[in-house]
Amino acid sequence: MDRTRRAVLVTASLCAFFAVGLLLLAAHFRNVALLAGGLLTVSRTITGFLVALGIQLSQKHTIRFRSGLYKIENLVVMGIGILIIAGAYKLGKIAVAQALAHRPFMTDPSRAIPVLIIAALFALANAVYKKRVARQEMCPSLMADARHSLIDAGALFVIALGVAISAAGIPVADLAAAFVVAVIAAISGGRIAIDGAKVLLDASIEKDVLNSIRQTVSDDPGIREISEIRGRNSGSYRFVEITFEPDTADLTEASGIASEIKSAVRGEIEHIDRIDVEYVEPRDTIKWAV
């Protein structure tokens, strides 16, 4: 099992145990705030297992998909965004219902606030760990899952703060906090879903990566001019196309330069699945025909 799948499965399993604990406490104390925290954690658990499945499927190559199923990861990213939006809607609905019924979000803050803070710290630790692994392994679905955990951590902290203010004498503070969290989560979920959609639509790879590739190619002394550099992301991997004008009219030498470029770019840029390098005939070449 690779590092990304192991990180996802471990954190998702821990989230599952934590979600069960929060929901049991919510039922015992009849506490809506703990219920909201439990629902957020359940959503994060489901997301984690979906990410693990997406990573496993994305690494397969089939007869019909010879270039790989890498974009399954980006489908999972879109799914994560949609799940976050659904969770935000549920949380906002609960907050509005409680406000309309003039019921507090929490009846016993002294017991529930510590649990919410512990849950928030747990979600924050999850986010930091998954974000570090995602950056090192360039895994978009794990990065989206890390952002999901970060949103949950912020939501739980804000809810705990709102409940504390409510207990101090401002009754609507907890409901207002829950509603604000729902709005922020919905916006974040939308952004995550859009990021996934961009890759599915073959958006170009990052500008700094393209600049790094251009610099690497320019360093080759056999290059007269770079005609074009293009690239796209697909899941955790990159596909790059380079067209250049060699400083020679000899086809054998030009082929050797193309091979050197491939090796140099692979050595400089991580997670490249395929590099297509083409060369065009030097423009000052003169052909005579009789």
Short mmCIF file of C-alpha atoms in Angstrom, two decimals, residues 114-233:
data_model
loop_
_atom_site.label_atom_id
_atom_site.label_comp_id
_atom_site.label_asym_id
_atom_site.label_seq_id
_atom_site.Cartn_x
_atom_site.Cartn_y
_atom_site.Cartn_z
CA PRO A 114 -14.56 20.56 25.64
CA VAL A 115 -15.70 17.77 23.33
CA LEU A 116 -16.10 20.21 20.43
CA ILE A 117 -12.63 21.66 21.04
CA ILE A 118 -11.04 18.18 21.16
CA ALA A 119 -12.86 17.28 17.93
CA ALA A 120 -11.61 20.50 16.30
CA LEU A 121 -8.00 19.80 17.34
CA PHE A 122 -8.31 16.27 15.99
CA ALA A 123 -9.61 17.58 12.64
CA LEU A 124 -6.82 20.17 12.51
CA ALA A 125 -4.13 17.52 13.13
CA ASN A 126 -5.71 15.41 10.39
CA ALA A 127 -5.64 18.35 7.98
CA VAL A 128 -1.98 19.18 8.64
CA TYR A 129 -0.87 15.56 8.23
CA LYS A 130 -2.86 14.95 5.03
CA LYS A 131 -1.78 18.26 3.51
CA ARG A 132 1.90 17.42 4.07
CA VAL A 133 1.55 13.98 2.46
CA ALA A 134 -0.54 15.39 -0.42
CA ARG A 135 2.10 18.00 -1.25
CA GLN A 136 4.92 15.46 -1.16
CA GLU A 137 3.03 12.93 -3.30
CA MET A 138 1.19 15.54 -5.44
CA CYS A 139 -2.19 13.96 -4.77
CA PRO A 140 -5.14 16.27 -5.60
CA SER A 141 -7.81 14.13 -3.93
CA LEU A 142 -5.84 13.91 -0.67
CA MET A 143 -5.24 17.68 -0.82
CA ALA A 144 -9.00 18.23 -1.19
CA ASP A 145 -9.60 15.88 1.74
CA ALA A 146 -7.10 17.88 3.80
CA ARG A 147 -9.01 21.07 3.00
CA HIS A 148 -12.20 19.27 4.04
CA SER A 149 -10.64 18.45 7.43
CA LEU A 150 -9.44 22.05 7.79
CA ILE A 151 -12.97 23.34 7.10
CA ASP A 152 -14.34 20.93 9.73
CA ALA A 153 -11.75 22.08 12.27
CA GLY A 154 -12.65 25.72 11.72
CA ALA A 155 -16.36 24.90 11.89
CA LEU A 156 -16.02 23.08 15.20
CA PHE A 157 -13.89 25.86 16.71
CA VAL A 158 -16.40 28.53 15.62
CA ILE A 159 -19.35 26.51 16.95
CA ALA A 160 -17.59 26.03 20.29
CA LEU A 161 -16.87 29.77 20.46
CA GLY A 162 -20.46 30.64 19.60
CA VAL A 163 -21.77 28.28 22.27
CA ALA A 164 -19.42 29.80 24.85
CA ILE A 165 -20.63 33.32 23.99
CA SER A 166 -24.22 32.08 24.12
CA ALA A 167 -23.63 30.61 27.60
CA ALA A 168 -22.17 33.97 28.68
CA GLY A 169 -25.48 35.73 28.00
CA ILE A 170 -25.99 36.20 24.25
CA PRO A 171 -28.45 33.41 23.37
CA VAL A 172 -28.29 33.65 19.58
CA ALA A 173 -24.50 33.58 19.31
CA ASP A 174 -24.29 29.80 18.92
CA LEU A 175 -26.90 29.72 16.16
CA ALA A 176 -25.27 32.65 14.36
CA ALA A 177 -21.89 30.89 14.55
CA ALA A 178 -23.34 27.69 13.10
CA PHE A 179 -24.98 29.60 10.23
CA VAL A 180 -21.76 31.52 9.42
CA VAL A 181 -19.83 28.24 9.38
CA ALA A 182 -22.41 26.76 6.98
CA VAL A 183 -21.98 29.67 4.56
CA ILE A 184 -18.15 29.50 4.66
CA ALA A 185 -18.20 25.72 4.19
CA ALA A 186 -20.55 26.02 1.20
CA ILE A 187 -18.21 28.53 -0.49
CA SER A 188 -15.15 26.35 0.20
CA GLY A 189 -16.92 23.25 -1.07
CA GLY A 190 -17.82 25.07 -4.28
CA ARG A 191 -14.19 26.07 -4.84
CA ILE A 192 -12.98 22.51 -4.30
CA ALA A 193 -15.55 21.19 -6.79
CA ILE A 194 -14.51 23.81 -9.36
CA ASP A 195 -10.82 22.85 -8.94
CA GLY A 196 -11.72 19.24 -9.72
CA ALA A 197 -13.75 20.29 -12.77
CA LYS A 198 -10.85 22.35 -14.18
CA VAL A 199 -8.64 19.29 -14.44
CA LEU A 200 -11.45 17.23 -15.98
CA LEU A 201 -11.64 19.95 -18.64
CA ASP A 202 -7.88 19.58 -19.28
CA ALA A 203 -6.83 22.87 -17.71
CA SER A 204 -3.13 23.63 -18.13
CA ILE A 205 -0.65 22.65 -15.43
CA GLU A 206 0.59 25.31 -13.04
CA LYS A 207 2.40 28.32 -14.49
CA ASP A 208 5.43 27.90 -12.25
CA VAL A 209 5.80 24.27 -13.42
CA LEU A 210 5.64 25.36 -17.07
CA ASN A 211 8.26 28.04 -16.37
CA SER A 212 10.50 25.46 -14.71
CA ILE A 213 10.16 23.16 -17.72
CA ARG A 214 10.96 26.05 -20.07
CA GLN A 215 14.08 26.91 -18.09
CA THR A 216 15.25 23.28 -18.10
CA VAL A 217 14.77 23.02 -21.88
CA SER A 218 16.48 26.38 -22.48
CA ASP A 219 19.59 25.15 -20.66
CA ASP A 220 20.26 22.57 -23.40
CA PRO A 221 22.95 23.98 -25.75
CA GLY A 222 21.41 22.15 -28.73
CA ILE A 223 18.22 24.21 -28.57
CA ARG A 224 17.92 27.19 -30.90
CA GLU A 225 14.36 28.11 -29.99
CA ILE A 226 11.45 26.70 -28.00
CA SER A 227 8.37 26.69 -30.20
CA GLU A 228 5.79 25.56 -27.65
CA ILE A 229 5.45 23.98 -24.21
CA ARG A 230 2.09 22.63 -23.09
CA GLY A 231 0.98 20.42 -20.26
CA ARG A 232 -2.05 19.15 -18.39
CA ASN A 233 -2.74 17.55 -15.05
#
